[in-house]
Each structure stands twice: as structure tokens, then as C-alpha cells.
Coordinates of C-alpha atoms and ligand atoms in Angstrom, one line a residue:
X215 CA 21.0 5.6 32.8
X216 CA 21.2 2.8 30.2
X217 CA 18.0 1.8 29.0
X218 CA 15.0 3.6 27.8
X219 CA 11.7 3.1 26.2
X220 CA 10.5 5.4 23.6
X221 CA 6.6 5.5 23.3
X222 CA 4.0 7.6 21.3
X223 CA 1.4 8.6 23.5
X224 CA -1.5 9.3 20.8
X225 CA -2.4 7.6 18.2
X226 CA 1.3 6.9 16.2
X227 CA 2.7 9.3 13.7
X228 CA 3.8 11.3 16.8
X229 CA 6.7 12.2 15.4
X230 CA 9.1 9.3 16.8
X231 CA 11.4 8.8 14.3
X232 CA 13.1 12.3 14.3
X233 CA 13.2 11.7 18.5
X234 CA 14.2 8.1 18.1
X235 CA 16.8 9.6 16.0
X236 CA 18.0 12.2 18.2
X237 CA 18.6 10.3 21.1
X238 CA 20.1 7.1 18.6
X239 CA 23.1 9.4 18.8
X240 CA 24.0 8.3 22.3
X241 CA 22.3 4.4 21.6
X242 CA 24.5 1.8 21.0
X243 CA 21.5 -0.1 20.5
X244 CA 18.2 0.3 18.9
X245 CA 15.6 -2.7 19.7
X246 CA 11.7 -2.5 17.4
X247 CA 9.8 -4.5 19.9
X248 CA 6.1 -4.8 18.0
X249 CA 4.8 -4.1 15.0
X250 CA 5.6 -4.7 11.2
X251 CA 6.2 -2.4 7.7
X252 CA 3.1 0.1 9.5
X253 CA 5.3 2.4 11.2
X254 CA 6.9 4.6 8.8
X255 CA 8.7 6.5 10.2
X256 CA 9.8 9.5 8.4
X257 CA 14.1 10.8 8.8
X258 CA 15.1 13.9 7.5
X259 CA 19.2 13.9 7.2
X260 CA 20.0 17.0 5.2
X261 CA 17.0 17.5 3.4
X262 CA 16.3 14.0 2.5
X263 CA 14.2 12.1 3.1
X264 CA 14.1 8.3 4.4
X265 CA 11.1 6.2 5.4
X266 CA 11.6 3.2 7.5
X267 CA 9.1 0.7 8.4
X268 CA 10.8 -2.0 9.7
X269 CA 14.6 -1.9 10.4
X270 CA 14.6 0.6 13.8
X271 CA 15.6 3.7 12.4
X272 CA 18.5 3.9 14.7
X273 CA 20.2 2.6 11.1
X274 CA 21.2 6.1 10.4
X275 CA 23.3 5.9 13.7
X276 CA 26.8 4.4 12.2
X277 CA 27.4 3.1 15.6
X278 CA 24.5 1.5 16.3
X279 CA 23.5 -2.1 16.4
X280 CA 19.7 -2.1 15.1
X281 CA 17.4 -5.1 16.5
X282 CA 14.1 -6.6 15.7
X283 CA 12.4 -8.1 18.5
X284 CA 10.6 -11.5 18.6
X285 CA 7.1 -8.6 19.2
X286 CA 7.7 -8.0 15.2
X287 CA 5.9 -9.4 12.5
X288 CA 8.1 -9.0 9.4
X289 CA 7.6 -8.7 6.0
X290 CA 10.7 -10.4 4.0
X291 CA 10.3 -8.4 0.6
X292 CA 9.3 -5.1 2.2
X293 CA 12.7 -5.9 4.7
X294 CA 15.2 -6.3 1.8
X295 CA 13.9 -3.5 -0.1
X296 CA 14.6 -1.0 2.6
X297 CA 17.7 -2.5 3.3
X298 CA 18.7 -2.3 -0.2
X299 CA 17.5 1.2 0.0
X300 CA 19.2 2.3 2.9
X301 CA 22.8 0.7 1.1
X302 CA 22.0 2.9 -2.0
X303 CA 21.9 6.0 -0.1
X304 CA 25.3 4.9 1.3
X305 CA 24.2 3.6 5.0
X306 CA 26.3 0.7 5.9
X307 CA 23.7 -2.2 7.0
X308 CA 26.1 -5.2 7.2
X309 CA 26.4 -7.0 10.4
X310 CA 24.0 -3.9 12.1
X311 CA 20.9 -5.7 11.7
X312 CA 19.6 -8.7 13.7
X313 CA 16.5 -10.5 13.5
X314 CA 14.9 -11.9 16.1
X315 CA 14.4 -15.7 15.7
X316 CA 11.2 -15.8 16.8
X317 CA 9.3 -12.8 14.7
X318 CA 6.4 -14.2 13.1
X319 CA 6.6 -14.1 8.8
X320 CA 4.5 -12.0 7.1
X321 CA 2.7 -14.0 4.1
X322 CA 1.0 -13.4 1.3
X323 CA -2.3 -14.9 2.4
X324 CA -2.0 -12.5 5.4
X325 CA -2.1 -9.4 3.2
X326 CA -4.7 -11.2 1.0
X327 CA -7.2 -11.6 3.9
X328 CA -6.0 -7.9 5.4
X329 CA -6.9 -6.2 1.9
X330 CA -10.2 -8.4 1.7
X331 CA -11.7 -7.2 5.0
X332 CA -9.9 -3.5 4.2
X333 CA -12.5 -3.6 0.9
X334 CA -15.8 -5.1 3.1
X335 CA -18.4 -3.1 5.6
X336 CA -16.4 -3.9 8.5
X337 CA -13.3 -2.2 7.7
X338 CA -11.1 -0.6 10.4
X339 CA -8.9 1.3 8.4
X340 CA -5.5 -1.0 8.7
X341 CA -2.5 0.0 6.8
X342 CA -3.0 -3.5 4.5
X343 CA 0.4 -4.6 5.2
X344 CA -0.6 -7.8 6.7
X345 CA 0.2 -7.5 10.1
X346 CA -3.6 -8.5 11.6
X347 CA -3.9 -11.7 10.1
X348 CA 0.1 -12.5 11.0
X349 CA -0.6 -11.7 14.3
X350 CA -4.0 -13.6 14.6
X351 CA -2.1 -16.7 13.2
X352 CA 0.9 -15.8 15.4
X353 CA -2.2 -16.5 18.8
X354 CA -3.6 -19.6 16.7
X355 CA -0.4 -21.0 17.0
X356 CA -0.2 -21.6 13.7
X357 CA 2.2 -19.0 12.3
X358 CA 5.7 -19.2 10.9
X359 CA 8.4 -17.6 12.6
X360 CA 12.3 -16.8 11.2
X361 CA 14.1 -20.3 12.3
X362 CA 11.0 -21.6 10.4
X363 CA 12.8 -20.7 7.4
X364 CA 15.8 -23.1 8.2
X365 CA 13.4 -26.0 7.1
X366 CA 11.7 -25.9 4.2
X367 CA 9.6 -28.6 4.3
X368 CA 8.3 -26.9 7.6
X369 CA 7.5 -24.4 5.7
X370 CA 5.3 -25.7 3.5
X371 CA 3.4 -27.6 6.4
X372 CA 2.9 -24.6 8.5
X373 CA 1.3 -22.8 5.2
X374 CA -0.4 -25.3 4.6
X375 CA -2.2 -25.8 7.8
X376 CA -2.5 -21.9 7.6
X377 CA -3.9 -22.0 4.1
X378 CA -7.0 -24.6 5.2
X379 CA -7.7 -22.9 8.3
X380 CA -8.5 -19.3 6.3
X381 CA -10.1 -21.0 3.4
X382 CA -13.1 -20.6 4.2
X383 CA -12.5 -16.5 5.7
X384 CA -11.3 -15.9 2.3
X385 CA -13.9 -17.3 0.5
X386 CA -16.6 -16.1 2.5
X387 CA -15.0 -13.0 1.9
X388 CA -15.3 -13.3 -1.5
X389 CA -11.6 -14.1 -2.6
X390 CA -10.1 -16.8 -4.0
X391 CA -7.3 -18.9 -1.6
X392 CA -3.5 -19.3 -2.6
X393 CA -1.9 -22.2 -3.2
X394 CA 0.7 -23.9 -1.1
X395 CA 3.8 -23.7 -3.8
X396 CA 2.9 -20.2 -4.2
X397 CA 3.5 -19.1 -1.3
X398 CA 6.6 -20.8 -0.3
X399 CA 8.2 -19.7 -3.6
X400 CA 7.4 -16.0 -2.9
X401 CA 10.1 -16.1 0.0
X402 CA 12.5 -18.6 -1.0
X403 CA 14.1 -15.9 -2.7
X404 CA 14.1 -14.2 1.0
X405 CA 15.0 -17.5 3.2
X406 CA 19.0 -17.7 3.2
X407 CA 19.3 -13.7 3.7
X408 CA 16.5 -13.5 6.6
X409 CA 18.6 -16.4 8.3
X410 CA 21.7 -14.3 7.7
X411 CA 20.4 -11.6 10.2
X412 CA 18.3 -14.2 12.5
X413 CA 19.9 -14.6 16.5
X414 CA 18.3 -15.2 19.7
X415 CA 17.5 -11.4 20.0
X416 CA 17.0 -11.9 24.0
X417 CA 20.5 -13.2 24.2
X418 CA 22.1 -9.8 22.3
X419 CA 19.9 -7.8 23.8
X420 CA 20.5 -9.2 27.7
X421 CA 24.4 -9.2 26.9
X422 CA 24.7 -5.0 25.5
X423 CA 22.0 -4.0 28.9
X424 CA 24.3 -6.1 31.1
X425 CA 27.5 -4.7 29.1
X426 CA 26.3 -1.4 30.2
X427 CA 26.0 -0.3 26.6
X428 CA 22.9 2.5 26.2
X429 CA 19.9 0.5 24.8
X430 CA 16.8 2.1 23.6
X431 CA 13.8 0.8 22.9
X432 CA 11.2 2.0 19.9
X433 CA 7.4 1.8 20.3
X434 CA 5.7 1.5 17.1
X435 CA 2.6 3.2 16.7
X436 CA 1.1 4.8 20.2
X437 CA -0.3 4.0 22.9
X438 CA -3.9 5.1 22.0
X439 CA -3.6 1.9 19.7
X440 CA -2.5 -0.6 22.0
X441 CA -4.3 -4.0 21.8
X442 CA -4.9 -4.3 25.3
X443 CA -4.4 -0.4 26.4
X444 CA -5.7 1.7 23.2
X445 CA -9.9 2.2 22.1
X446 CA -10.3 -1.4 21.2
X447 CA -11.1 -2.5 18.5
X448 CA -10.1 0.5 16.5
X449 CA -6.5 -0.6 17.4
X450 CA -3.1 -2.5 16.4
X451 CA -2.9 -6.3 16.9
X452 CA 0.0 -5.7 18.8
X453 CA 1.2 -4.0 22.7
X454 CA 2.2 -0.5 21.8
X455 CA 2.5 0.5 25.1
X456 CA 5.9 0.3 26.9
X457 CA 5.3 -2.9 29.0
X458 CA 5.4 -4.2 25.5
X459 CA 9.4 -3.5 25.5
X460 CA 9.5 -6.2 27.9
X461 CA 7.9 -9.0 26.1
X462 CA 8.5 -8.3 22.8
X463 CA 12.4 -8.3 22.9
X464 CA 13.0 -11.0 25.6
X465 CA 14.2 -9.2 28.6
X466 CA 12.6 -8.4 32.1
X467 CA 10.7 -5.4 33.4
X468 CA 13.9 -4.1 36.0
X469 CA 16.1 -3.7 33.2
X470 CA 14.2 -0.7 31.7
X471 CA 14.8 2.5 33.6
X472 CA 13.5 5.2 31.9
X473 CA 10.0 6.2 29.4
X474 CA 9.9 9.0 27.3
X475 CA 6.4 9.8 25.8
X476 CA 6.2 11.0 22.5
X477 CA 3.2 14.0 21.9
X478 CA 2.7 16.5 19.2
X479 CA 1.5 19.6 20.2
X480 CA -2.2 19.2 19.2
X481 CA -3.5 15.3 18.1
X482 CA -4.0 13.4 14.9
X483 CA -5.7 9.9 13.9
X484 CA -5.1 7.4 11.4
X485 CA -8.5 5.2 10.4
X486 CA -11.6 4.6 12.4
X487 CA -12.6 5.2 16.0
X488 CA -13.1 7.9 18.5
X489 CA -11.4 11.5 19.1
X490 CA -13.0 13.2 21.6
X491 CA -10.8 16.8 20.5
X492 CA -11.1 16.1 16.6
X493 CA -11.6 19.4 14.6
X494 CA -13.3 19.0 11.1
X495 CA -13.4 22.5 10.3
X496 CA -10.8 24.7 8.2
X497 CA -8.3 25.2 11.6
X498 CA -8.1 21.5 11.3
X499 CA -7.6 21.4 7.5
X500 CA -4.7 24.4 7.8
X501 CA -2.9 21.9 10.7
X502 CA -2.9 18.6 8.4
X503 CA -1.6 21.1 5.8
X504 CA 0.9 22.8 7.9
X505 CA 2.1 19.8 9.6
X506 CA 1.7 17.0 6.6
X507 CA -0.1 15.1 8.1
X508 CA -1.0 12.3 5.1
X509 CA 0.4 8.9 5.9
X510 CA 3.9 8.3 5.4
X511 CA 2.8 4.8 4.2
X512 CA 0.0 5.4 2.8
X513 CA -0.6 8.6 1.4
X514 CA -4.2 9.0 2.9
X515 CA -4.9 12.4 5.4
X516 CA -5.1 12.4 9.3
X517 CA -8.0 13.1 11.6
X518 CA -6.4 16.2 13.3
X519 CA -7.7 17.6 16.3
X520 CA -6.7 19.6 19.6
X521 CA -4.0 18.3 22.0
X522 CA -5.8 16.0 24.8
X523 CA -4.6 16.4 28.2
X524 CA -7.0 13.7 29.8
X525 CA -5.6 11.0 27.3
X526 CA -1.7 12.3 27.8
X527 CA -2.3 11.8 31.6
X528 CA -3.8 8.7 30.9
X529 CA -0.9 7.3 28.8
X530 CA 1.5 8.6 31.2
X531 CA -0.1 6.2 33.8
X532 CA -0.3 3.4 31.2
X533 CA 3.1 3.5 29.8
X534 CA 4.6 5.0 33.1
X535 CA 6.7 7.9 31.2
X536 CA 8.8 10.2 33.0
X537 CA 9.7 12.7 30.6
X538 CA 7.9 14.2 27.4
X539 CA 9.3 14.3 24.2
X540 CA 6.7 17.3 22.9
X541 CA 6.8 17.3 18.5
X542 CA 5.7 19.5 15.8
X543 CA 5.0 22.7 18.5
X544 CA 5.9 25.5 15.4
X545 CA 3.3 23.2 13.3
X546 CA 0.8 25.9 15.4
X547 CA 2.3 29.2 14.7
X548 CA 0.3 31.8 12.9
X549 CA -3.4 30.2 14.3
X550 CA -5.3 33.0 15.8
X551 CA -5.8 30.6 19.2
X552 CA -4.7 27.1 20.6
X553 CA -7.0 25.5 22.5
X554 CA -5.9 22.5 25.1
X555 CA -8.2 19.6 26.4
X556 CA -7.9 20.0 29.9
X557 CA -10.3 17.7 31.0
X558 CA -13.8 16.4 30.0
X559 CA -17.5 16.8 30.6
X560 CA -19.9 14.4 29.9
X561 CA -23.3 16.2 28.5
X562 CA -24.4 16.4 32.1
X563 CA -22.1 18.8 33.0
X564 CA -19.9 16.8 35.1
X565 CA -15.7 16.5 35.1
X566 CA -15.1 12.7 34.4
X567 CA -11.8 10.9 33.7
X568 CA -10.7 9.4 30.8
X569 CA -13.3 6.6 30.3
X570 CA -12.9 2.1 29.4
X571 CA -15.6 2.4 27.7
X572 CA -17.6 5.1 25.5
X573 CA -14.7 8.0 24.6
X574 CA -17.1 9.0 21.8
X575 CA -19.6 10.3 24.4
X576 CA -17.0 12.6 26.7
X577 CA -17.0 16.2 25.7
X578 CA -13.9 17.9 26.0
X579 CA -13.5 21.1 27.8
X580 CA -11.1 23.6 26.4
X581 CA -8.3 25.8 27.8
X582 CA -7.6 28.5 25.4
X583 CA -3.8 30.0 24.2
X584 CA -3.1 33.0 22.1
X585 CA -1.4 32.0 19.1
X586 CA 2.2 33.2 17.9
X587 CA 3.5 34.4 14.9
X588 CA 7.3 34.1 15.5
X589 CA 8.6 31.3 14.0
X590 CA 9.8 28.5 16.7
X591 CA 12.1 26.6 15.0
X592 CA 15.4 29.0 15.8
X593 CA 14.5 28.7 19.8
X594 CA 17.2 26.1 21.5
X595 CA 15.9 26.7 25.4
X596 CA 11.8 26.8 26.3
X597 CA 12.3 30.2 27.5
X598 CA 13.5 31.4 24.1
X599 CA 9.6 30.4 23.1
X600 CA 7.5 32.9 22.1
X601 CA 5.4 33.4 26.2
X602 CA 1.7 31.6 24.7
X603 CA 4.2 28.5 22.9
X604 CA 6.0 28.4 26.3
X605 CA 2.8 28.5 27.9
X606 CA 1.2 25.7 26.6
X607 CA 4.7 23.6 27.2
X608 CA 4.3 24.5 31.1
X609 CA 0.8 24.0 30.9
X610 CA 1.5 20.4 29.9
X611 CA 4.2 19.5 32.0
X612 CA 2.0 21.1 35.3
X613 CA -1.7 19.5 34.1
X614 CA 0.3 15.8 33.6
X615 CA 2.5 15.9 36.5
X616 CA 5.4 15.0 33.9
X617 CA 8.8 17.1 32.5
X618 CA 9.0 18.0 29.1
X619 CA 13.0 16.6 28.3
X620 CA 12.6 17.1 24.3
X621 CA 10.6 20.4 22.5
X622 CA 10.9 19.5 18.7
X623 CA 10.2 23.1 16.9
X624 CA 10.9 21.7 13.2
X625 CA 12.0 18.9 11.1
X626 CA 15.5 19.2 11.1
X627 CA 17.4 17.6 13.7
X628 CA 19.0 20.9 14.6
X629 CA 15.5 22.4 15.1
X630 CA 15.3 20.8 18.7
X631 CA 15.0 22.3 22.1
X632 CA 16.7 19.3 24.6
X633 CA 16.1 19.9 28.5
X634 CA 17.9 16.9 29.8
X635 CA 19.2 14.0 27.3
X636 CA 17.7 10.6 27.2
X637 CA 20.8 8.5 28.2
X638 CA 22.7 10.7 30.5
X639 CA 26.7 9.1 30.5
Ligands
LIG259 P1 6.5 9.1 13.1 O1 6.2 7.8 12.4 O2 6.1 9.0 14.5 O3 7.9 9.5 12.9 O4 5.6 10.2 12.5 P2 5.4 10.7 11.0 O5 5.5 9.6 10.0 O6 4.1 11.5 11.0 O7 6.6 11.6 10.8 C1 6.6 12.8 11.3 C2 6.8 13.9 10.3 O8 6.8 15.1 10.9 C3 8.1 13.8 9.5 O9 7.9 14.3 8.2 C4 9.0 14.6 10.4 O10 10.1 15.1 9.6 C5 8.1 15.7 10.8 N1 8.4 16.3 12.1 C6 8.9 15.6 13.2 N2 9.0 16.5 14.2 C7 8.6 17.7 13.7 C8 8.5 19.0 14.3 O11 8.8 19.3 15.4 N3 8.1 20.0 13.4 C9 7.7 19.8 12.1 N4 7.3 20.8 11.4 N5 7.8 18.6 11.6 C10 8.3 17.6 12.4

């Protein structure tokens, strides 16, 4: 086993960075294939803690070579500030980090038009970062991507062509648009160090898969969110879903052998859109408190809600995972009960599956656990579980036709059940 995808299968904030982590011990390689500075994911190394949003957070790895895939859009500023964060807290970045030279630039227009729309009627409840509009211009063909930054007078033609075709968005939207010089200064202080990291990320990341180094490849955000695969349009601008592994850093669909799916133990939402199990009552307040779950980027509370059985079976299919990574089960203990989705109903009565269209009409139909008091996060093995926690971990592994590899009982590293590891030598 060489190469693996790792993929939240909810809505992000699954939990992925302390997985991504745990199995970063055995990665000589850690490829970000979408996304930009929205992921956030949250380490904890001996108490401390470190956000990373763009550099995969395999950086905490000594050994291991961290890439950002040609999927990414990147912000240069938000970049070198984690970089320079992650030297000040003593992690060694040089010659770790490539950068694909093909991710699309974040610009400042980009986060200009993002906020605009973010303050309007029709917001979707983006993280503001950007990423949208660098996308959208990334499909208009009219983006600027790392080797851009060789040239500058391409520079300034690409924003400028950029600039006059959002004009009139950003007026209409009642903003005011940047000027050319503007915008090309506010990376020129970026441009010499982004094309210090830049390579052909298909090349390095072909030559470690065919070296029969151990490669792993991190989702950003989950599946639920997936431009093509999540509840359009409350969703990301970019392919969450494992296929996106493929695309987004340059290789082909038999080199990947292996998805693990990335679930919490109940559900939680970020911004708009449905949730067929969401709980807006005090159980749901006493699991955002117990589990933290604000964003790590932007401070603002999740939608929580009960796990979702139809939606894990559905991103199983999508995503084809083999093996569950299940997060944040000890998050539950001391609730009275647990309740599971286990399939839905729609008002009629009937057992549907999970729906294209119209997830804001399905009613879910509960089964229900006895809770636990017993703290989890001593347990190493499922059977040392408390019976109900080890319940719900069959009940998931039997109701989704999938194994659970990886039981995550706290936010240390140590606090971690592992069935089977990810890359097995
Ligand atoms: P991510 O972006 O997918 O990593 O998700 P978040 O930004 O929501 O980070 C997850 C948060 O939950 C971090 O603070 C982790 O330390 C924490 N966490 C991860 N796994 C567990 C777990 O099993 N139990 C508890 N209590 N916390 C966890």
C-alpha cells in the first residue's frame, strides 16, 4: 500500500487534520489537492496548538515532503505567514514545501468581490478568503497561476483583463474596483519566494508514487461540499471528493489505492443549506460546546446535528472509501441518548435514499443509543469502549458496508484507537 486519499465525508471540519496527522507519520509525502486558506485545520502537538490552511499539515512530519497541487488556489500573504509561523515554532520548512506551478493566485480583487457578495441578500456563507471568485476566474480562463509570477509584465495584463471583466460585478455590488498597480504591488513582495517553492507538482509527485515512497493525499473540506458531488449551490468552488486527488495534483486514477473517509461521531455544518439531522435545541448547543465546534478560521459556531447514516453511505459510494476514520466519538459522553440517522422518510411515510435534489424535504428516521459516562479517551482497542460507544461504531461499520480503521476518542494524538494503519509497509 502506497497511496491513499484522505476525505471528509460531511461537511469539512471532520476532524482531518489530527487523522492526516496520524497517518503523516508513515507519509513521505503529503499532496493538498483543492482548496485555498479555508481549511484550517487544527494540530494539537503537546498542547499547542497550530492552524494550517494552506501548507498540508503533514509539515509537522520532519520527514515529510509537503505539496500543493495545481487543484489549490493560493493565497501568497496568508502562505508566508504560516510558513513564517510554522519556522517560529521551530518546524523546519526549507526545501519541504513545493508549489505547484499551475495553482491559481489568490488576489485582492478576489477577496474584494468574495466579501461584497458575503455582505449582500444572496450570501452563502463563504469563509471570505477569496477562493470563489479565484476559482470562477481560474474557469473564465482568465486567472493567474504561480509561473505567472516569473513575468511581470504578464502580470499586470492578466489583472488587468481580470480587473475590467469584474468591474462592473463590483460596482453593481456597490464597491469600488482596484487599480491595476495596486494589485501587482500587493504580491511583488511575494513573487521571488512563491517561485522559490514552484515545480511541476505532477512530475514530483509521479516520481515519489513510482519510487514506491508512501503518498497521501488530503481532501480539503468534505464531500458534502463538493462542487459537483455536495448540495449545490451551498458548496465549495472546488472537487472535495476523492476523484479530485486525481486532477488536482496531476496523476492518474490507478495510482491511488486506498480512501479513508473521515466522520465525526454525530454531524456539523458550516454556512447555509440543508441538514436533514440538524438539532437546534440545548443537546445540540451542549455538542458545539463540548466538541468546539466554532470555526477554526473564522470563529463563528457550527450547525450541529445527529450522525447521518444515509449521507455516510452516500459518500462512501461517491468518494469510494474503504475504511472509516470515525472523530470526536468521547465529544458524546455524558448525553442521556445518541440517536443515529439510519435512513429517511419522506412525510409520506416511505424509506427513500439519499435524494439529487430536495435534502431539505427528507425526514430522518432515528436509531436510538444509550449514552455513556465513562470517559473514552483512555480506550486503545473498540472493545475497550464503553458497550453503547462500541455499539454505535459497529452500527456504522454494518449500516455502511465499510470498516472503521481509525476511532479518534480525544485531541491528543495519543487518544486514538487504530484498527489497521493507513500505509501498511
Ligand atoms: P479539521 O479541519 O477537519 O481538522 O477540523 P476542525 O478544524 O474542526 O478541527 C477539529 C478539532 O477537533 C481540533 O481542535 C481537534 O484537535 C479536535 N479533535 C479532533 N479529533 C478529536 C476527537 O476525537 N475528540 C475531540 N474531543 N477533539 C478532536
Amino acid at each position: 500500500m502506497s497511496t491513499a486519499v484522505i476525505v471528509g465525508a460531511q461537511w469539512g471540519d471532520e476532524g482531518k487534520g489530527k487523522v492526516v496527522d496520524l497517518v503523516t507519520e508513515a507519509a513521505d509525502m503529503v499532496v493538498r489537492y483543492a482548496g485555498g486558506p479555508n481549511a484550517g485545520h487544527t494540530l494539537v502537538v503537546g498542547g499547542q496548538k497550530i492552524v494550517v490552511r494552506l501548507v498540508p499539515s503533514g509539515i509537522l512530519q520532519p520527514h515529510s515532503m509537503c505539496v500543493m497541487g495545481q487543484g489549490m488556489v493560493v493565497d501568497l500573504e496568508v502562505l508566508f505567514a504560516e510558513i513564517d509561523a510554522l519556522e517560529a515554532r521551530g518546524v523546519r520548512t526549507g526545501g519541504r514545501i513545493v508549489l505547484s506551478d499551475r495553482a491559481h493566485v489568490i488576489l485582492p480583487y478576489h477577496l474584494q468581490i468574495d466579501g461584497l457578495r458575503e455582505a449582500g441578500p444572496k450570501k452563502i456563507g463563504t469563509t471570505k478568503k477569496g477562493i470563489g471568485p479565484c476559482y470562477e476566474d481560474k474557469v473564465a480562463r482568465r486567472g493567474l497561476r504561480v509561473a505567472d509570477l516569473a513575468e511581470p509584465s504578464r502580470i499586470a495584463s492578466i489583472v488587468e483583463a481580470a480587473l475590467a471583466a469584474w468591474a462592473p460585478v463590483v460596482r453593481a455590488l456597490g464597491g469600488e474596483p482596484l487599480g491595476v498597480d495596486a494589485v501587482v504591488r500587493s504580491i511583488d513582495g511575494f513573487r521571488k519566494r512563491a517561485l522559490g517553492l514552484m515545480a511541476d507538482a505532477s512530475v514530483i509527485v509521479d516520481g515519489a508514487i513510482r519510487s514506491k515512497k508512501n503518498v497521501l493525499f488530503e481532501g480539503a473540506q468534505g464531500t458534502l461540499l463538493d462542487v459537483d458531488h455536495g448540495t449545490y449551490p451551498f458548496v465549495t468552488s472546488s472537487p472535495a471528493v476523492a476523484g479530485g486527488a486525481c486532477t488536482g495534483s496531476g496523476i492518474g486514477p490507478s495510482r491511488i489505492q486506498h480512501v479513508m473517509g473521515i466522520t465525526k461521531a454525530y454531524a456539523t455544518r458550516v454556512g447555509e443549506g440543508p441538514f436533514p439531522t440538524e438539532l437546534n435545541d440545548d443537546i445540540g448547543e451542549r455538542i458545539r460546546q463540548s466538541g468546539g465546534e466554532f470555526g477554526s478560521v473564522t470563529g463563528r459556531p457550527r450547525r450541529v446535528g445527529w450522525l447521518d447514516i444515509p449521507l455516510l453511505r452516500y459518500a462512501a459510494r461517491v468518494n469510494g472509501i474503504d475504511a472509516w476514520a470515525i472523530t470526536k466519538l468521547d465529544v458524546l459522553t455524558g448525553l442521556d441518548e445518541i440517536r443515529v440517522a439510519h435512513a429517511y422518510g419522506s412525510p409520506a411515510g416511505e424509506t427513500l435514499d439519499v435524494p439529487a435534489f430536495g435534502l431539505d424535504a427528507v425526514v430522518p428516521l432515528y436509531r436510538t443509543f444509550e449514552g455513556w459516562t465513562t470517559p473514552l479517551s483512555a480506550a486503545r482497542t473498540i472493545d475497550a469502549l464503553p458497550a453503547s460507544a462500541r455499539a454505535i461504531v459497529r452500527f456504522i461499520e454494518e449500516a455502511t458496508g465499510v470498516p472503521a480503521h481509525i476511532v479518534s476518542v480525544g485531541q491528543e494524538r495519543a487518544d486514538t484507537i487504530i484498527v489497521e494503519d493507513v500505509f501498511r509497509r
